[in-house]
Tab-separated table of C-alpha atoms in Angstrom:
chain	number	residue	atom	x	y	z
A	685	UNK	CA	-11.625	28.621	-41.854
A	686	UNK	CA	-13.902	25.666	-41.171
A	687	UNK	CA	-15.600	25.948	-37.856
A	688	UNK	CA	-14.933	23.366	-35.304
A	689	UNK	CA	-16.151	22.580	-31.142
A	690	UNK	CA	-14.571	22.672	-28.676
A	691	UNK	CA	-15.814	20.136	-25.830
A	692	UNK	CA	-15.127	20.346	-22.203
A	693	UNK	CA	-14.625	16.744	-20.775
A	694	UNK	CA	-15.526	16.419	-17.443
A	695	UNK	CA	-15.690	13.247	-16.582
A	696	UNK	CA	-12.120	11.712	-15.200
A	697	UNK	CA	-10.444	9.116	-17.570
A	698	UNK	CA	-10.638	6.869	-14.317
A	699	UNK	CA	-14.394	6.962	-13.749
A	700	UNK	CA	-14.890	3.384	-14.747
A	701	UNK	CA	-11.788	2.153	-12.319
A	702	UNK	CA	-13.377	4.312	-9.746
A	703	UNK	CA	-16.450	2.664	-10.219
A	704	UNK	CA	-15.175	-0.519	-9.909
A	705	UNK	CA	-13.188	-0.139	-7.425
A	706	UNK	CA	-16.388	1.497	-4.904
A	707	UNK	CA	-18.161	-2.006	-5.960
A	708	UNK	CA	-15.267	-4.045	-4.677
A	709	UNK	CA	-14.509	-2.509	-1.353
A	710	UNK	CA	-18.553	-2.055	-0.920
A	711	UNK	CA	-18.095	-6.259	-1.417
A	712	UNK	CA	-14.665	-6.421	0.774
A	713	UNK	CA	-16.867	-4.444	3.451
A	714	UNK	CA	-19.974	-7.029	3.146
A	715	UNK	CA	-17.805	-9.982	4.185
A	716	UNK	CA	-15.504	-8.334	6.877
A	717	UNK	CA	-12.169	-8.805	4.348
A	718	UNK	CA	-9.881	-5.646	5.339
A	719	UNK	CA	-7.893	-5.150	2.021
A	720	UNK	CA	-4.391	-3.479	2.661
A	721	UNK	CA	-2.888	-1.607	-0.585
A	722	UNK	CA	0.787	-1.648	0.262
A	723	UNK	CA	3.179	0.685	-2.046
A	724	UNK	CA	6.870	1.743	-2.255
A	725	UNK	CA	9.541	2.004	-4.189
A	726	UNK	CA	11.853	-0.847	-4.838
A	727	UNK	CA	14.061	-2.570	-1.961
A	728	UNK	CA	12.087	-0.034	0.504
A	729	UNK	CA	11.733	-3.237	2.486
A	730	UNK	CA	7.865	-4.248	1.671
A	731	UNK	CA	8.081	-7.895	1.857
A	732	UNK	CA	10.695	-8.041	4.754
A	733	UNK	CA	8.206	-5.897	6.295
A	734	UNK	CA	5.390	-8.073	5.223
A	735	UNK	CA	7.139	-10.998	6.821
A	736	UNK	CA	7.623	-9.276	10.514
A	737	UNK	CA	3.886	-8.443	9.735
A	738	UNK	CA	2.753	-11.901	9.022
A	739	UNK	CA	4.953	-13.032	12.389
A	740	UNK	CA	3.289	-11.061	15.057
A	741	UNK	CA	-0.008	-10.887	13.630
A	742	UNK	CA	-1.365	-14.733	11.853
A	743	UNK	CA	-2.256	-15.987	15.639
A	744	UNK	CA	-4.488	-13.533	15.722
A	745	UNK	CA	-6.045	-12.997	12.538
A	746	UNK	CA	-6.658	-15.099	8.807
A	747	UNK	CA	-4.030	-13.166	6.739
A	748	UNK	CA	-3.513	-13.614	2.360
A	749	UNK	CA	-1.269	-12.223	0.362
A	750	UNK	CA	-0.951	-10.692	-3.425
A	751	UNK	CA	2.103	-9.963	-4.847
A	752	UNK	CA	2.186	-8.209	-7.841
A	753	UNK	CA	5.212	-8.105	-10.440
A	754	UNK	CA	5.755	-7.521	-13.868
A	755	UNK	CA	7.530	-10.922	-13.435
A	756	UNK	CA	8.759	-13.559	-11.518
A	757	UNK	CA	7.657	-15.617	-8.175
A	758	UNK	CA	10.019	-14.794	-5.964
A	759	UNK	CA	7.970	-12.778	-3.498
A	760	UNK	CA	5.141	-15.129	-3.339
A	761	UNK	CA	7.187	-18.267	-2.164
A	762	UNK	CA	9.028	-16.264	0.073
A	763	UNK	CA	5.601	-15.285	1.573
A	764	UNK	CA	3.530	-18.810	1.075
A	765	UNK	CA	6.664	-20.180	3.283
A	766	UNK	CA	5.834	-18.276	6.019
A	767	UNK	CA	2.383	-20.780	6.622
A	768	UNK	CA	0.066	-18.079	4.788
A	769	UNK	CA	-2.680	-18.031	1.804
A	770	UNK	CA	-0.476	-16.019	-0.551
A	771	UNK	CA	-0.524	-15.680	-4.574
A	772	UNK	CA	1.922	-14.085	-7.039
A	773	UNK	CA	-0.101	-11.598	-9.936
A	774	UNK	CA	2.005	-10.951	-13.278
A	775	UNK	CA	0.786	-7.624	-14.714
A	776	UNK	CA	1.835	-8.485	-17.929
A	777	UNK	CA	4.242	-5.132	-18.012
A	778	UNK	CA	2.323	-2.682	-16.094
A	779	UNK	CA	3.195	-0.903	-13.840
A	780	UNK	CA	0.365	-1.170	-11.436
A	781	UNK	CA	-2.538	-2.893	-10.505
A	782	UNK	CA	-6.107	-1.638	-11.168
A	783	UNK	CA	-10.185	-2.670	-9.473
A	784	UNK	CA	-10.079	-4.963	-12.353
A	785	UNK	CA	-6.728	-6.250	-11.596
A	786	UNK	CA	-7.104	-6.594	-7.957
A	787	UNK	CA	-11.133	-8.133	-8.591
A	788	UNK	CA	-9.110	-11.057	-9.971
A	789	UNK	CA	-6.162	-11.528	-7.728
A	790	UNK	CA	-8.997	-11.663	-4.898
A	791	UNK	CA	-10.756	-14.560	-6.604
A	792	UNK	CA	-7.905	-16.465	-7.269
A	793	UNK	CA	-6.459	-15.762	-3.971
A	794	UNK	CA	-10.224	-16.698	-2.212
A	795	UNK	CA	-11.296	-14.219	0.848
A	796	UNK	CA	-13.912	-16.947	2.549
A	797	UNK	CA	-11.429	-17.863	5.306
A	798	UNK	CA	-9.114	-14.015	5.246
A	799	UNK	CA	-9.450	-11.075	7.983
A	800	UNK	CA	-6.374	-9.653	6.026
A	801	UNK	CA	-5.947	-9.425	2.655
A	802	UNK	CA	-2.407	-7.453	1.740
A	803	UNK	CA	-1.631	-6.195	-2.009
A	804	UNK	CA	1.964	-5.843	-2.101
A	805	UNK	CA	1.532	-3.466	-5.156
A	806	UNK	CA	4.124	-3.301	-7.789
A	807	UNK	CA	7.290	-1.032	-6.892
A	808	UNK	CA	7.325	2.084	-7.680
A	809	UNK	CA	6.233	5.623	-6.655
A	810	UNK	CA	4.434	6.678	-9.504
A	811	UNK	CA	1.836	4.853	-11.277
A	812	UNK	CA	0.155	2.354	-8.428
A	813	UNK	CA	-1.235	5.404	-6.659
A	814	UNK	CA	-2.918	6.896	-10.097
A	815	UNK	CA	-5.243	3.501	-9.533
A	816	UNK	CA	-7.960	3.296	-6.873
A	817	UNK	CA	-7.865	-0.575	-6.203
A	818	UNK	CA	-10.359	-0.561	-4.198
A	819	UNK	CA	-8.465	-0.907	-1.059
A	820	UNK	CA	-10.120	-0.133	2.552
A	821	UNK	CA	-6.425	1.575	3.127
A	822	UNK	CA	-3.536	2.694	1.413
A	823	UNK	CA	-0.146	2.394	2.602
A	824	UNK	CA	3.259	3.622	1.433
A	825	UNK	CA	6.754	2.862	2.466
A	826	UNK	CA	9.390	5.047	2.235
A	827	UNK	CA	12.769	3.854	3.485
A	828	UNK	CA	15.619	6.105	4.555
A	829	UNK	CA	18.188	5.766	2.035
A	830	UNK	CA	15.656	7.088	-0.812
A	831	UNK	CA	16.003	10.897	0.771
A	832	UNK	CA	12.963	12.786	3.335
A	833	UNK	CA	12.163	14.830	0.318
A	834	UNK	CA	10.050	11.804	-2.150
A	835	UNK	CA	6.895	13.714	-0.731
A	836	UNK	CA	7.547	16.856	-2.554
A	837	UNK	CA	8.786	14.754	-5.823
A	838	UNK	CA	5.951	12.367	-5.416
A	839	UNK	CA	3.049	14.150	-3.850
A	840	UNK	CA	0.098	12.039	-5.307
A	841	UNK	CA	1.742	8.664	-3.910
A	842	UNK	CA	1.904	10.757	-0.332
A	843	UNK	CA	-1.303	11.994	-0.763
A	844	UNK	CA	-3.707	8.922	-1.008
A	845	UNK	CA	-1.592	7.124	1.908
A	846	UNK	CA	-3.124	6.488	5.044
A	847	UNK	CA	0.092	5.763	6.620
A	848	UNK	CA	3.235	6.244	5.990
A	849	UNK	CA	6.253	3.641	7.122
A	850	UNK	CA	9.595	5.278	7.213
A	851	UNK	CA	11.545	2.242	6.979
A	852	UNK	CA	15.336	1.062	7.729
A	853	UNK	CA	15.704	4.021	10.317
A	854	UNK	CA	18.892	1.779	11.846
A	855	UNK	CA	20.780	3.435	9.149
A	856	UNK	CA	19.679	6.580	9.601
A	857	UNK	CA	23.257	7.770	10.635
A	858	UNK	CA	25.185	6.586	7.444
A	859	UNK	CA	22.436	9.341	5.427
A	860	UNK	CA	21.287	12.974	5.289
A	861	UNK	CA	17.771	11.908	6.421
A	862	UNK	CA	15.679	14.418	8.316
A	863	UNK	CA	12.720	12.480	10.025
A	864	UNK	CA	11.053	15.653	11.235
A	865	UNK	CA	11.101	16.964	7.815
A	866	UNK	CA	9.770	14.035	6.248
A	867	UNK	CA	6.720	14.658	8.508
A	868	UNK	CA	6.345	17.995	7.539
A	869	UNK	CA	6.540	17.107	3.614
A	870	UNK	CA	4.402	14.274	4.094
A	871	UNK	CA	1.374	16.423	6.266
A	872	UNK	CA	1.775	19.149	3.435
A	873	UNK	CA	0.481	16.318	1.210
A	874	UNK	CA	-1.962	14.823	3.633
A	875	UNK	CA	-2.205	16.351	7.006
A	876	UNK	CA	-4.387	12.868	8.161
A	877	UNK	CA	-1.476	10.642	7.449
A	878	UNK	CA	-0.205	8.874	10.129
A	879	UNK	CA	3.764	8.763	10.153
A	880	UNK	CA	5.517	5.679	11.824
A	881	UNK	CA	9.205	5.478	11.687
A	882	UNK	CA	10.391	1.712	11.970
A	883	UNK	CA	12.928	-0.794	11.037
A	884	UNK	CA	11.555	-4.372	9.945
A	885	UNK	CA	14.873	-6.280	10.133
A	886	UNK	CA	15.617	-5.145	13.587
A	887	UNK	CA	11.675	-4.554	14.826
A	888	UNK	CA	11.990	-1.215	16.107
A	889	UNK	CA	8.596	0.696	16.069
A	890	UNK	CA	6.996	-2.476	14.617
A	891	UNK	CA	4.251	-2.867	17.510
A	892	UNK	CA	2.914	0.760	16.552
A	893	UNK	CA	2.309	-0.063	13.508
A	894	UNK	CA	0.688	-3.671	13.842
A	895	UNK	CA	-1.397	-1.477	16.795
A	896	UNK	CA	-2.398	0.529	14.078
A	897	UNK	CA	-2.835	-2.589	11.453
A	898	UNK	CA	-4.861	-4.081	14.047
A	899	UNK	CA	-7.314	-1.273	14.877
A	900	UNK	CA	-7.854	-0.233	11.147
A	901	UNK	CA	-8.465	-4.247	10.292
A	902	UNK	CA	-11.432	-4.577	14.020
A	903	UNK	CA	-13.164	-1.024	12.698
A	904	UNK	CA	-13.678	-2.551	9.604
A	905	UNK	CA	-15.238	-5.374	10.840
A	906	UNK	CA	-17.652	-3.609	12.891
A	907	UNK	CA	-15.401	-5.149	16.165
């Protein structure tokens, strides 16, 4: 029998994306740009939420947006006619964004005149959190009608979150959605992750989050 090796590959298959991705936020970090990575399944409620965002927080702060798709420009005229910088990325069919990805949304988008820079990441639970963007933050929404238990069916989307929207919680009576235990599946993933239960259509728990927006966005800045 002919001999052969066996090699032991240690190196992860996303070393160079990693690489790139610590360049970019090292660059993001250089000229005070707070880059928000914002993920979720479809029809969560990401861009509504996006839009209440934009509302209560453009007097106070320069605010751009990326919206990724595998196609169409729906989301980005919705957003660009709310008064904001805003740009629509086509992946081309995949389902995520990358550093590379992200490296050129940025330029086209421009970050000399942006506090806030928010990639509204392409929609699903899956492959967008495999790929370190080179965010400052990662964000995830989850919204009630999808079931309390995605974070034991998805645990590496819950995982890299730093915060975790449960959204449309005005319908939380129509569905067998346990809040509590959401929290608890979610802080077996990631005990750090910060859990805010809100509704963007009808603004409840809104200002706790754009509190928490707002003081992740000044620490970055050195404010």
């Amino acid at each position: 029998m002919k001999a052969y090796k066996v090699l032991e590959v240690k190196q992860s298959v996303f070393a160079a994306n990693d690489k790139e991705a610590e360049e970019l936020r090292l660059k993001l970090k250089e000229k005070g740009v707070f880059l928000l990575n914002l993920m979720s399944s479809p029809g969560s409620g990401k861009t509504t939420t996006l839009q209440r965002t934009i509302e209560a927080l453009k007097e106070e702060m320069k605010i751009g947006i990326m919206e990724a798709d595998i196609d169409s420009e729906v989301d980005a005229k919705t957003i660009s006619d709310m008064g904001v910088k805003a740009i629509q990325l086509h992946t081309g069919g995949m389902c995520h964004l990358d550093a590379q990805m992200t490296s050129q949304g940025l330029e086209g988008l421009g970050t000399e005149d942006v506090d806030l820079v928010v990639l509204e990441n392409v929609g699903n639970l899956v492959c967008p959190a495999e790929f370190d963007t080179g965010a400052s933050k990662n964000a995830m929404i989850l919204s009630v009608p999808e079931g309390h238990d995605k974070p034991l069916k998805y645990p590496l989307m819950f995982s890299i979150c730093d915060v975790v929207l449960i959204n449309k919680v005005d319908v939380l009576p129509y569905f067998d959605f346990d809040i509590e235990k959401c929290r608890e599946y979610v802080h077996m993933r990631n005990p750090k992750a910060k859990v805010i239960p809100i509704c963007a259509r009808t603004g409840e728990g809104m200002e706790e989050w754009y509190r928490w927006l707002k003081e992740e966005v000044n620490t970055w800045k050195g404010k």
